[in-house]
Amino acid sequence: MSTSKHPKGLYLVFATSTAERFSYYGMRAIFILFLTQALLFDKEHAASIYGSYTGLVYLTPLIGGYIADKYWGIRRSVFWGAMMMAVGQFLMFFSASMLDTKELSHWLMYGGLTFLILGNGCFKPTVSSLVGQLYEPGDRRLDSAYTIFYMGVNVGSFFAPLVCGYFGETGDPNDFKWGFLIAAIVTIFTVILFETQKNKYLIGPDGKPLGIIPDAKREQPKEHKTVQQTAIDKDKKMRNNLLLGALTIALALFFYWCFGNDWVSIGIFTACIIFPVSILLDGSLTKIERDRIFVIYIIAFFVIFFWAAYEQAGASLTLFAAEQTDRTILGWEMPASWIQSFNPFFVVILAAIMPSVWGALNKRGMEPASPTKQAIGLLLLSLGYLVICFGVKDVQPGVKVSLIWLTGLYFIHTMGEIALSPIGLSMVNKLTPVRFASLMMGIWYLSTSTANKFAGTLGGLYPEDGKVKTLLGFRIETMFDFFMVFVIMSGVASLILFLLSKKLQKMMHGVE
């Protein structure tokens, strides 16, 4: 499909997302190494911090999406989100500059993570929902548009580990600060790019500027209510609020029993149930809208298992690359952080191919429905981990394996990601009522939030000398045991989603 036929605004969103993702993935590429090599946290504690950070990064889009929908609009949310992320990156730079002052360095690091989390919450759901607003409802170019948008995300993700890893991961813990500083500078560039070009290119199909008026004010239910109906609605709202309050308390107590004082886990897992329920209680939803939203929720549940395994890239797979992978090429040792560029490199290549593949299948009446594509993505994820299981099976501790195994894993995972992630974004946009556009995108990212926190927990199972680790009674003593957890988890999730696909397709009520 020719990209020249897309609105020019898509390319502004593409460029803005490229710069913002450079910032995020540049920091992420060296973050777990910064925690273990500079701040000297053990792997389990570092994985927990990593999981909490990445989990909250995908939780706050709920709040940012709500604010954008109700009050700020997309443009203002993008601006303030990027500004907060810039502050966060500078605080990370100062944290890495003060390693001798241990307590201050830790507080600056936590402050930096806080600003990055809040800024990402404002930025991420609004930019994603903006793509869909550039097109008329039902425009068949939308899947292709989200794939192009996804390419922009991964162009930034590809260069970020190379640049930030080159300057930050030198073997000297004091040099991590340069990686964070570069990420901060690129975030500032994002703000400048968006602010100078938004009025020229962010134009809807009707010729009106996008992102100024909050979405909830653009689409209001057109109905005239009697005094009696208004009173009934008020009672319903109060009853719903009481129900949500009681459910929140019950879930918080349950998760407290499960996780103890881990308030990040309690907050994320409680929110992943409360916010979706709150949307379903909205009285303005029609039956068809409610069915379509249920489809998003069901698929989002299965997506949790995809990202929990996939997001090991920034934690356990980076540690595996650093400690147990032979990265020497013609006498030169590749930095471990550079391996995080493999996935976005493959994404850029495959994202240019996949729209043509889906288009060719569509012409033959063979294109899978969105739920089936998600199941294919999970299956490919399981196969990727199965490949690396062959690479590490019977390998003795201290022996490094060939880089080809990690390369194969990332290539197969990328095929799975292309089948799942951009199609998922497009599906959310097509199935969601406009008045909930950014909020529902935030709820979609909530599944990724839950997955990232879960990923941190699973990453803590990474084998370490002198520590016995178990999951549901399964002893994890070798890397083979560790990777088999992800083979089984994602494989079972894929099978169940395949079996549900036909039913979900019916619930979409004609949306493809």
Short mmCIF file of C-alpha atoms in Angstrom, two decimals:
data_model
loop_
_atom_site.label_atom_id
_atom_site.label_comp_id
_atom_site.label_asym_id
_atom_site.label_seq_id
_atom_site.Cartn_x
_atom_site.Cartn_y
_atom_site.Cartn_z
CA MET A 1 0.00 0.00 0.00
CA SER A 2 1.47 3.36 -1.02
CA THR A 3 2.41 5.50 1.95
CA SER A 4 2.15 8.68 -0.20
CA LYS A 5 -1.64 8.41 0.04
CA HIS A 6 -1.63 8.95 3.79
CA PRO A 7 -2.29 12.37 5.40
CA LYS A 8 0.83 14.44 6.01
CA GLY A 9 -0.08 14.65 9.68
CA LEU A 10 0.78 10.96 9.99
CA TYR A 11 4.42 11.81 9.32
CA LEU A 12 4.50 14.49 12.02
CA VAL A 13 3.16 11.91 14.46
CA PHE A 14 5.74 9.46 13.04
CA ALA A 15 8.62 11.90 13.64
CA THR A 16 7.41 12.98 17.08
CA SER A 17 7.03 9.38 18.22
CA THR A 18 10.46 8.51 16.80
CA ALA A 19 12.11 11.19 18.93
CA GLU A 20 10.10 10.33 22.06
CA ARG A 21 10.78 6.59 21.74
CA PHE A 22 14.49 7.34 21.29
CA SER A 23 14.33 9.00 24.69
CA TYR A 24 12.48 6.10 26.33
CA TYR A 25 14.47 3.23 24.82
CA GLY A 26 17.79 5.02 25.16
CA MET A 27 17.24 5.23 28.88
CA ARG A 28 15.82 1.69 29.06
CA ALA A 29 18.79 0.19 27.19
CA ILE A 30 21.18 1.07 30.00
CA PHE A 31 18.77 1.19 32.96
CA ILE A 32 19.13 -2.40 34.24
CA LEU A 33 22.92 -2.15 33.77
CA PHE A 34 22.95 1.19 35.64
CA LEU A 35 21.06 -0.42 38.54
CA THR A 36 23.36 -3.45 38.77
CA GLN A 37 26.75 -1.96 37.82
CA ALA A 38 26.55 1.64 39.12
CA LEU A 39 24.03 1.54 41.98
CA LEU A 40 25.09 -2.08 42.76
CA PHE A 41 21.60 -3.52 43.33
CA ASP A 42 21.31 -7.31 43.15
CA LYS A 43 19.53 -8.74 40.09
CA GLU A 44 16.27 -9.55 41.85
CA HIS A 45 15.96 -6.04 43.32
CA ALA A 46 16.99 -4.44 40.03
CA ALA A 47 14.40 -6.52 38.13
CA SER A 48 11.73 -5.43 40.64
CA ILE A 49 12.57 -1.73 40.14
CA TYR A 50 12.65 -2.22 36.38
CA GLY A 51 9.26 -3.95 36.44
CA SER A 52 7.72 -1.26 38.66
CA TYR A 53 9.02 1.52 36.43
CA THR A 54 7.92 0.00 33.12
CA GLY A 55 4.63 -1.10 34.69
CA LEU A 56 3.82 2.42 35.89
CA VAL A 57 4.90 3.88 32.54
CA TYR A 58 2.00 1.99 30.99
CA LEU A 59 -0.41 2.59 33.91
CA THR A 60 -0.35 6.39 33.87
CA PRO A 61 -1.73 6.59 30.30
CA LEU A 62 -5.08 5.89 31.98
CA ILE A 63 -4.80 9.13 33.91
CA GLY A 64 -3.27 11.01 30.98
CA GLY A 65 -5.94 9.68 28.61
CA TYR A 66 -8.72 10.78 30.97
CA ILE A 67 -7.26 14.28 31.34
CA ALA A 68 -6.80 14.59 27.57
CA ASP A 69 -10.34 13.38 26.83
CA LYS A 70 -12.02 15.57 29.43
CA TYR A 71 -9.91 18.70 29.90
CA TRP A 72 -6.65 19.30 28.04
CA GLY A 73 -7.06 17.89 24.56
CA ILE A 74 -4.31 16.05 22.72
CA ARG A 75 -1.99 18.92 21.85
CA ARG A 76 -1.62 20.23 25.40
CA SER A 77 -1.17 16.68 26.75
CA VAL A 78 1.63 15.94 24.28
CA PHE A 79 3.44 19.17 25.22
CA TRP A 80 3.32 18.72 29.00
CA GLY A 81 4.02 15.01 28.72
CA ALA A 82 7.22 15.63 26.78
CA MET A 83 8.30 18.40 29.16
CA MET A 84 7.90 16.13 32.21
CA MET A 85 9.87 13.39 30.47
CA ALA A 86 12.69 15.86 29.76
CA VAL A 87 12.85 16.75 33.47
CA GLY A 88 12.94 13.04 34.30
CA GLN A 89 15.86 12.37 31.98
CA PHE A 90 17.84 15.28 33.43
CA LEU A 91 17.24 13.92 36.96
CA MET A 92 18.56 10.53 35.80
CA PHE A 93 21.64 12.36 34.47
CA PHE A 94 22.20 14.02 37.86
CA SER A 95 21.67 10.68 39.64
CA ALA A 96 24.39 9.06 37.52
CA SER A 97 26.64 12.09 38.12
CA MET A 98 26.53 11.68 41.92
CA LEU A 99 27.34 8.01 42.48
CA ASP A 100 29.70 8.91 45.33
CA THR A 101 26.77 10.39 47.25
CA LYS A 102 24.81 7.14 47.42
CA GLU A 103 21.61 8.31 49.13
CA LEU A 104 21.25 11.45 47.01
CA SER A 105 21.91 9.46 43.83
CA HIS A 106 19.14 7.02 44.76
CA TRP A 107 16.62 9.81 45.47
CA LEU A 108 17.45 11.56 42.20
CA MET A 109 16.96 8.27 40.36
CA TYR A 110 13.53 7.73 41.93
CA GLY A 111 12.61 11.36 41.18
CA GLY A 112 13.66 10.92 37.56
CA LEU A 113 11.59 7.77 37.22
CA THR A 114 8.56 9.59 38.67
CA PHE A 115 8.71 12.40 36.10
CA LEU A 116 9.29 9.90 33.27
CA ILE A 117 6.26 7.88 34.38
CA LEU A 118 3.95 10.91 34.63
CA GLY A 119 5.17 12.43 31.37
CA ASN A 120 4.76 9.19 29.47
CA GLY A 121 1.23 8.92 30.84
CA CYS A 122 0.26 12.19 29.19
CA PHE A 123 2.12 11.57 25.94
CA LYS A 124 1.57 7.94 25.01
CA PRO A 125 -2.23 7.49 24.74
CA THR A 126 -2.83 10.84 23.08
CA VAL A 127 -0.34 10.40 20.24
CA SER A 128 -1.61 6.87 19.57
CA SER A 129 -5.26 7.96 19.37
CA LEU A 130 -4.31 10.95 17.17
CA VAL A 131 -3.36 8.60 14.34
CA GLY A 132 -6.92 7.32 14.03
CA GLN A 133 -8.39 10.82 13.99
CA LEU A 134 -6.49 11.67 10.80
CA TYR A 135 -8.80 9.29 8.88
CA GLU A 136 -12.50 8.96 8.16
CA PRO A 137 -14.31 6.19 10.08
CA GLY A 138 -14.02 2.89 8.18
CA ASP A 139 -10.95 3.99 6.18
CA ARG A 140 -9.15 0.78 5.19
CA ARG A 141 -5.78 2.56 5.32
CA LEU A 142 -5.93 2.63 9.14
CA ASP A 143 -4.13 -0.71 9.75
CA SER A 144 -1.42 0.45 7.35
CA ALA A 145 -1.27 3.86 9.09
CA TYR A 146 -0.71 2.24 12.48
CA THR A 147 1.99 0.02 10.99
CA ILE A 148 3.75 3.13 9.61
CA PHE A 149 3.33 4.80 13.01
CA TYR A 150 4.83 1.68 14.57
CA MET A 151 7.81 1.96 12.23
CA GLY A 152 8.43 5.47 13.61
CA VAL A 153 8.35 4.12 17.14
CA ASN A 154 10.95 1.52 16.21
CA VAL A 155 13.25 3.81 14.24
CA GLY A 156 13.76 5.66 17.53
CA SER A 157 14.00 2.37 19.41
CA PHE A 158 16.71 1.13 17.03
CA PHE A 159 19.07 4.09 17.25
CA ALA A 160 18.56 4.74 20.97
CA PRO A 161 20.45 1.71 22.39
CA LEU A 162 23.26 2.23 19.86
CA VAL A 163 23.81 5.88 20.76
CA CYS A 164 23.00 5.84 24.48
CA GLY A 165 24.70 2.46 24.88
CA TYR A 166 27.85 3.67 23.08
CA PHE A 167 28.28 6.69 25.34
CA GLY A 168 26.77 5.19 28.51
CA GLU A 169 27.94 1.56 28.63
CA THR A 170 31.72 1.94 28.50
CA GLY A 171 32.68 -0.23 31.47
CA ASP A 172 33.01 2.88 33.66
CA PRO A 173 29.89 3.32 35.88
CA ASN A 174 30.40 7.10 35.81
CA ASP A 175 29.66 7.19 32.07
CA PHE A 176 26.02 6.09 32.37
CA LYS A 177 25.18 9.77 32.85
CA TRP A 178 26.01 10.55 29.20
CA GLY A 179 23.41 8.08 27.97
CA PHE A 180 20.76 9.76 30.13
CA LEU A 181 21.84 13.24 29.00
CA ILE A 182 21.49 12.31 25.32
CA ALA A 183 17.99 10.97 26.04
CA ALA A 184 17.11 14.29 27.72
CA ILE A 185 18.31 16.35 24.74
CA VAL A 186 16.29 14.25 22.28
CA THR A 187 13.18 14.73 24.44
CA ILE A 188 13.60 18.51 24.19
CA PHE A 189 13.87 18.10 20.42
CA THR A 190 10.52 16.27 20.49
CA VAL A 191 8.85 19.28 22.11
CA ILE A 192 10.32 21.72 19.59
CA LEU A 193 9.34 19.55 16.61
CA PHE A 194 5.74 19.09 17.71
CA GLU A 195 5.13 22.69 18.76
CA THR A 196 6.52 24.20 15.56
CA GLN A 197 4.71 21.87 13.13
CA LYS A 198 1.39 20.97 14.79
CA ASN A 199 -0.70 23.82 13.32
CA LYS A 200 0.45 23.02 9.80
CA TYR A 201 -0.07 19.26 9.73
CA LEU A 202 -2.51 18.14 12.43
CA ILE A 203 -5.62 18.53 10.27
CA GLY A 204 -8.58 16.13 10.24
CA PRO A 205 -10.28 14.74 7.11
CA ASP A 206 -12.88 17.54 7.45
CA GLY A 207 -10.15 20.19 7.25
CA LYS A 208 -10.44 21.19 10.93
CA PRO A 209 -7.46 21.22 13.33
CA LEU A 210 -7.09 18.13 15.52
CA GLY A 211 -6.24 17.82 19.18
CA ILE A 212 -7.42 21.21 20.44
CA ILE A 213 -10.89 20.35 21.73
CA PRO A 214 -11.03 17.42 24.22
CA ASP A 215 -12.59 14.33 22.61
CA ALA A 216 -15.35 14.05 25.20
CA LYS A 217 -16.60 17.52 24.22
CA ARG A 218 -16.51 16.67 20.50
CA GLU A 219 -18.85 13.72 20.90
CA GLN A 220 -21.65 14.31 23.41
CA PRO A 221 -24.70 12.05 23.54
CA LYS A 222 -27.53 13.95 21.82
CA GLU A 223 -30.52 13.49 24.09
CA HIS A 224 -32.91 15.64 26.04
CA LYS A 225 -33.52 14.35 29.54
CA THR A 226 -36.48 14.95 31.80
CA VAL A 227 -36.06 15.96 35.43
CA GLN A 228 -37.03 12.42 36.42
CA GLN A 229 -34.43 10.87 34.08
CA THR A 230 -31.76 13.23 35.39
CA ALA A 231 -32.52 12.10 38.95
CA ILE A 232 -32.36 8.43 37.91
CA ASP A 233 -28.99 9.01 36.20
CA LYS A 234 -27.69 10.73 39.34
CA ASP A 235 -28.73 7.74 41.46
CA LYS A 236 -27.05 5.37 38.99
CA LYS A 237 -23.85 7.38 39.09
CA MET A 238 -23.82 7.33 42.91
CA ARG A 239 -24.52 3.58 42.93
CA ASN A 240 -21.74 2.97 40.42
CA ASN A 241 -19.29 5.04 42.45
CA LEU A 242 -20.16 3.09 45.61
CA LEU A 243 -19.76 -0.18 43.73
CA LEU A 244 -16.37 0.87 42.34
CA GLY A 245 -15.25 2.06 45.77
CA ALA A 246 -16.20 -1.24 47.43
CA LEU A 247 -14.58 -3.23 44.61
CA THR A 248 -11.38 -1.15 44.89
CA ILE A 249 -11.10 -1.83 48.63
CA ALA A 250 -11.80 -5.55 48.18
CA LEU A 251 -9.22 -5.89 45.39
CA ALA A 252 -6.60 -3.86 47.27
CA LEU A 253 -7.01 -6.12 50.32
CA PHE A 254 -6.79 -9.23 48.14
CA PHE A 255 -3.63 -8.06 46.38
CA TYR A 256 -2.15 -6.94 49.71
CA TRP A 257 -2.62 -10.54 50.86
CA CYS A 258 -0.88 -11.68 47.66
CA PHE A 259 2.02 -9.18 47.49
CA GLY A 260 2.42 -7.76 51.00
CA ASN A 261 3.77 -4.21 51.04
CA ASP A 262 4.48 -4.08 47.30
CA TRP A 263 2.18 -1.09 46.73
CA VAL A 264 3.15 -0.71 43.08
CA SER A 265 1.89 -4.23 42.35
CA ILE A 266 -1.24 -3.63 44.42
CA GLY A 267 -1.95 -0.38 42.55
CA ILE A 268 -1.33 -1.77 39.06
CA PHE A 269 -3.30 -5.00 39.49
CA THR A 270 -6.20 -3.20 41.19
CA ALA A 271 -6.33 -0.56 38.45
CA CYS A 272 -6.29 -3.21 35.71
CA ILE A 273 -9.71 -4.35 36.94
CA ILE A 274 -11.29 -1.13 38.27
CA PHE A 275 -10.80 1.09 35.21
CA PRO A 276 -12.23 -1.38 32.67
CA VAL A 277 -15.23 -1.97 34.95
CA SER A 278 -15.81 1.78 35.26
CA ILE A 279 -16.12 2.10 31.47
CA LEU A 280 -18.64 -0.76 31.29
CA LEU A 281 -20.79 0.96 33.94
CA ASP A 282 -21.16 4.05 31.76
CA GLY A 283 -24.86 4.38 30.99
CA SER A 284 -24.35 5.90 27.55
CA LEU A 285 -22.96 2.66 26.05
CA THR A 286 -25.14 0.80 23.59
CA LYS A 287 -25.16 -3.01 23.46
CA ILE A 288 -22.98 -3.04 20.34
CA GLU A 289 -20.48 -0.60 21.92
CA ARG A 290 -20.37 -2.73 25.07
CA ASP A 291 -19.74 -5.92 23.05
CA ARG A 292 -16.91 -4.26 21.16
CA ILE A 293 -15.35 -3.01 24.39
CA PHE A 294 -15.56 -6.55 25.80
CA VAL A 295 -13.53 -7.72 22.78
CA ILE A 296 -10.82 -5.18 23.62
CA TYR A 297 -10.76 -6.33 27.25
CA ILE A 298 -10.57 -10.05 26.43
CA ILE A 299 -7.74 -9.59 23.95
CA ALA A 300 -5.98 -7.19 26.35
CA PHE A 301 -5.97 -9.99 28.95
CA PHE A 302 -4.10 -12.31 26.57
CA VAL A 303 -1.77 -9.49 25.52
CA ILE A 304 -0.55 -9.40 29.14
CA PHE A 305 1.15 -12.77 28.60
CA PHE A 306 2.75 -11.55 25.37
CA TRP A 307 4.34 -8.44 26.89
CA ALA A 308 5.33 -10.18 30.15
CA ALA A 309 7.53 -12.48 28.07
CA TYR A 310 8.51 -9.94 25.43
CA GLU A 311 9.63 -7.28 27.93
CA GLN A 312 12.36 -9.53 29.27
CA ALA A 313 14.36 -7.73 26.56
CA GLY A 314 15.16 -4.84 28.89
CA ALA A 315 15.83 -6.97 31.97
CA SER A 316 16.71 -10.69 31.99
CA LEU A 317 17.65 -10.85 28.29
CA THR A 318 20.01 -7.87 28.73
CA LEU A 319 21.62 -9.60 31.72
CA PHE A 320 21.86 -12.81 29.64
CA ALA A 321 23.49 -10.83 26.83
CA ALA A 322 25.98 -9.26 29.23
CA GLU A 323 26.92 -12.41 31.13
CA GLN A 324 26.27 -15.49 29.02
CA THR A 325 26.41 -14.44 25.37
CA ASP A 326 29.57 -14.33 23.27
CA ARG A 327 29.32 -10.84 21.74
CA THR A 328 32.76 -10.80 20.12
CA ILE A 329 32.73 -10.01 16.38
CA LEU A 330 36.10 -9.95 14.57
CA GLY A 331 37.89 -9.18 17.83
CA TRP A 332 35.45 -6.41 18.87
CA GLU A 333 33.03 -6.97 21.73
CA MET A 334 29.56 -5.53 21.14
CA PRO A 335 28.06 -3.69 24.16
CA ALA A 336 25.26 -5.72 25.73
CA SER A 337 22.87 -2.75 25.44
CA TRP A 338 23.26 -2.77 21.63
CA ILE A 339 21.43 -6.08 21.39
CA GLN A 340 18.25 -4.21 22.31
CA SER A 341 18.50 -2.62 18.85
CA PHE A 342 17.99 -5.99 17.16
CA ASN A 343 14.24 -5.96 17.72
CA PRO A 344 13.51 -2.44 16.38
CA PHE A 345 15.82 -3.12 13.41
CA PHE A 346 13.75 -6.17 12.51
CA VAL A 347 10.52 -4.21 13.17
CA VAL A 348 11.42 -1.51 10.65
CA ILE A 349 12.10 -4.17 8.01
CA LEU A 350 9.05 -6.31 8.73
CA ALA A 351 6.71 -3.34 9.23
CA ALA A 352 7.46 -2.32 5.65
CA ILE A 353 6.53 -5.82 4.45
CA MET A 354 3.53 -6.78 6.60
CA PRO A 355 0.96 -4.30 5.18
CA SER A 356 1.58 -5.86 1.75
CA VAL A 357 1.21 -9.35 3.22
CA TRP A 358 -2.11 -8.49 4.89
CA GLY A 359 -3.24 -6.74 1.70
CA ALA A 360 -2.41 -9.75 -0.47
CA LEU A 361 -4.26 -12.07 1.91
CA ASN A 362 -7.21 -9.68 1.97
CA LYS A 363 -7.54 -9.80 -1.84
CA ARG A 364 -7.77 -13.57 -1.62
CA GLY A 365 -10.26 -13.44 1.25
CA MET A 366 -7.69 -15.05 3.56
CA GLU A 367 -6.68 -12.18 5.86
CA PRO A 368 -7.04 -13.26 9.51
CA ALA A 369 -9.31 -11.24 11.80
CA SER A 370 -7.66 -9.06 14.46
CA PRO A 371 -8.12 -11.63 17.31
CA THR A 372 -6.48 -14.34 15.19
CA LYS A 373 -3.54 -12.06 14.43
CA GLN A 374 -3.08 -11.55 18.18
CA ALA A 375 -3.04 -15.34 18.70
CA ILE A 376 -0.43 -15.71 15.94
CA GLY A 377 1.71 -13.13 17.72
CA LEU A 378 1.59 -15.13 20.97
CA LEU A 379 2.48 -18.36 19.14
CA LEU A 380 5.53 -16.74 17.53
CA LEU A 381 6.64 -15.43 20.93
CA SER A 382 6.54 -18.97 22.33
CA LEU A 383 8.55 -20.25 19.34
CA GLY A 384 11.19 -17.55 19.90
CA TYR A 385 11.82 -18.73 23.44
CA LEU A 386 11.82 -22.33 22.26
CA VAL A 387 14.68 -21.45 19.90
CA ILE A 388 16.86 -20.06 22.69
CA CYS A 389 16.00 -23.07 24.87
CA PHE A 390 17.84 -25.20 22.29
CA GLY A 391 20.78 -22.79 22.53
CA VAL A 392 21.19 -23.01 26.31
CA LYS A 393 20.22 -26.67 26.87
CA ASP A 394 22.99 -28.60 28.65
CA VAL A 395 25.32 -25.56 28.55
CA GLN A 396 27.53 -25.50 31.65
CA PRO A 397 27.56 -22.42 33.96
CA GLY A 398 30.11 -19.84 32.83
CA VAL A 399 30.07 -21.01 29.20
CA LYS A 400 28.88 -18.33 26.78
CA VAL A 401 26.56 -19.19 23.91
CA SER A 402 26.64 -17.86 20.36
CA LEU A 403 25.00 -14.53 19.58
CA ILE A 404 22.98 -16.30 16.87
CA TRP A 405 20.56 -17.67 19.49
CA LEU A 406 19.57 -14.24 20.77
CA THR A 407 19.40 -12.96 17.21
CA GLY A 408 17.00 -15.76 16.27
CA LEU A 409 14.87 -15.10 19.34
CA TYR A 410 14.56 -11.37 18.54
CA PHE A 411 13.72 -12.02 14.89
CA ILE A 412 10.89 -14.44 15.72
CA HIS A 413 9.64 -12.17 18.53
CA THR A 414 9.56 -9.27 16.09
CA MET A 415 7.34 -11.21 13.71
CA GLY A 416 5.03 -11.84 16.66
CA GLU A 417 5.10 -8.19 17.68
CA ILE A 418 4.16 -7.01 14.18
CA ALA A 419 1.24 -9.45 14.14
CA LEU A 420 0.04 -8.26 17.56
CA SER A 421 0.92 -4.71 18.55
CA PRO A 422 0.09 -2.35 15.64
CA ILE A 423 -2.98 -4.43 14.81
CA GLY A 424 -4.03 -4.12 18.45
CA LEU A 425 -3.71 -0.32 18.36
CA SER A 426 -5.77 -0.20 15.18
CA MET A 427 -8.39 -2.54 16.68
CA VAL A 428 -8.80 -0.36 19.78
CA ASN A 429 -9.25 2.72 17.60
CA LYS A 430 -11.87 1.01 15.41
CA LEU A 431 -13.88 -0.57 18.23
CA THR A 432 -13.89 2.38 20.68
CA PRO A 433 -16.56 5.14 20.76
CA VAL A 434 -14.87 8.49 20.01
CA ARG A 435 -15.83 9.95 23.39
CA PHE A 436 -13.58 7.36 25.07
CA ALA A 437 -10.76 7.45 22.48
CA SER A 438 -7.75 8.39 24.63
CA LEU A 439 -9.09 6.73 27.77
CA MET A 440 -9.61 3.39 26.02
CA MET A 441 -6.14 3.64 24.52
CA GLY A 442 -4.95 4.12 28.10
CA ILE A 443 -6.84 0.98 29.17
CA TRP A 444 -5.22 -0.92 26.29
CA TYR A 445 -1.83 0.18 27.60
CA LEU A 446 -2.97 -0.89 31.08
CA SER A 447 -2.58 -4.49 29.91
CA THR A 448 1.02 -3.63 29.03
CA SER A 449 1.43 -2.02 32.48
CA THR A 450 0.25 -5.20 34.17
CA ALA A 451 2.49 -7.23 31.87
CA ASN A 452 5.57 -5.12 32.62
CA LYS A 453 5.13 -5.47 36.36
CA PHE A 454 4.58 -9.20 35.83
CA ALA A 455 7.71 -9.20 33.64
CA GLY A 456 9.71 -7.75 36.51
CA THR A 457 8.46 -10.52 38.80
CA LEU A 458 9.33 -13.18 36.22
CA GLY A 459 12.68 -11.52 35.56
CA GLY A 460 13.46 -11.95 39.26
CA LEU A 461 13.47 -15.71 38.59
CA TYR A 462 16.70 -15.29 36.57
CA PRO A 463 19.08 -17.98 37.89
CA GLU A 464 21.71 -16.76 40.36
CA ASP A 465 24.41 -18.75 42.16
CA GLY A 466 23.46 -19.63 45.72
CA LYS A 467 19.73 -18.87 45.28
CA VAL A 468 16.97 -21.41 44.74
CA LYS A 469 14.03 -19.97 42.78
CA THR A 470 10.66 -21.58 42.09
CA LEU A 471 7.45 -20.76 40.21
CA LEU A 472 4.30 -22.72 41.12
CA GLY A 473 6.51 -25.51 42.45
CA PHE A 474 8.73 -25.59 39.33
CA ARG A 475 12.41 -25.23 40.29
CA ILE A 476 14.39 -22.80 38.13
CA GLU A 477 18.05 -23.78 38.31
CA THR A 478 19.30 -23.24 34.75
CA MET A 479 18.68 -20.83 31.87
CA PHE A 480 16.84 -23.66 30.10
CA ASP A 481 14.37 -23.87 33.01
CA PHE A 482 13.98 -20.08 33.00
CA PHE A 483 13.23 -19.77 29.27
CA MET A 484 10.83 -22.75 29.32
CA VAL A 485 8.56 -20.71 31.64
CA PHE A 486 7.92 -18.31 28.75
CA VAL A 487 7.54 -21.07 26.14
CA ILE A 488 4.73 -22.67 28.13
CA MET A 489 3.04 -19.45 29.29
CA SER A 490 2.77 -17.82 25.87
CA GLY A 491 2.01 -21.10 24.07
CA VAL A 492 -1.00 -21.88 26.28
CA ALA A 493 -2.30 -18.30 25.97
CA SER A 494 -2.01 -18.50 22.17
CA LEU A 495 -3.99 -21.76 22.01
CA ILE A 496 -6.85 -20.40 24.12
CA LEU A 497 -7.06 -17.18 22.09
CA PHE A 498 -7.17 -19.18 18.84
CA LEU A 499 -10.16 -21.08 20.23
CA LEU A 500 -11.94 -17.84 21.18
CA SER A 501 -11.25 -15.98 17.92
CA LYS A 502 -14.51 -16.82 16.11
CA LYS A 503 -16.65 -15.74 19.08
CA LEU A 504 -14.71 -12.48 19.43
CA GLN A 505 -15.11 -11.78 15.73
CA LYS A 506 -18.90 -11.99 16.09
CA MET A 507 -18.81 -9.59 19.05
CA MET A 508 -17.04 -6.99 16.87
CA HIS A 509 -20.30 -6.55 14.91
CA GLY A 510 -18.84 -6.12 11.43
CA VAL A 511 -15.66 -4.24 12.35
CA GLU A 512 -12.70 -5.95 10.69
#
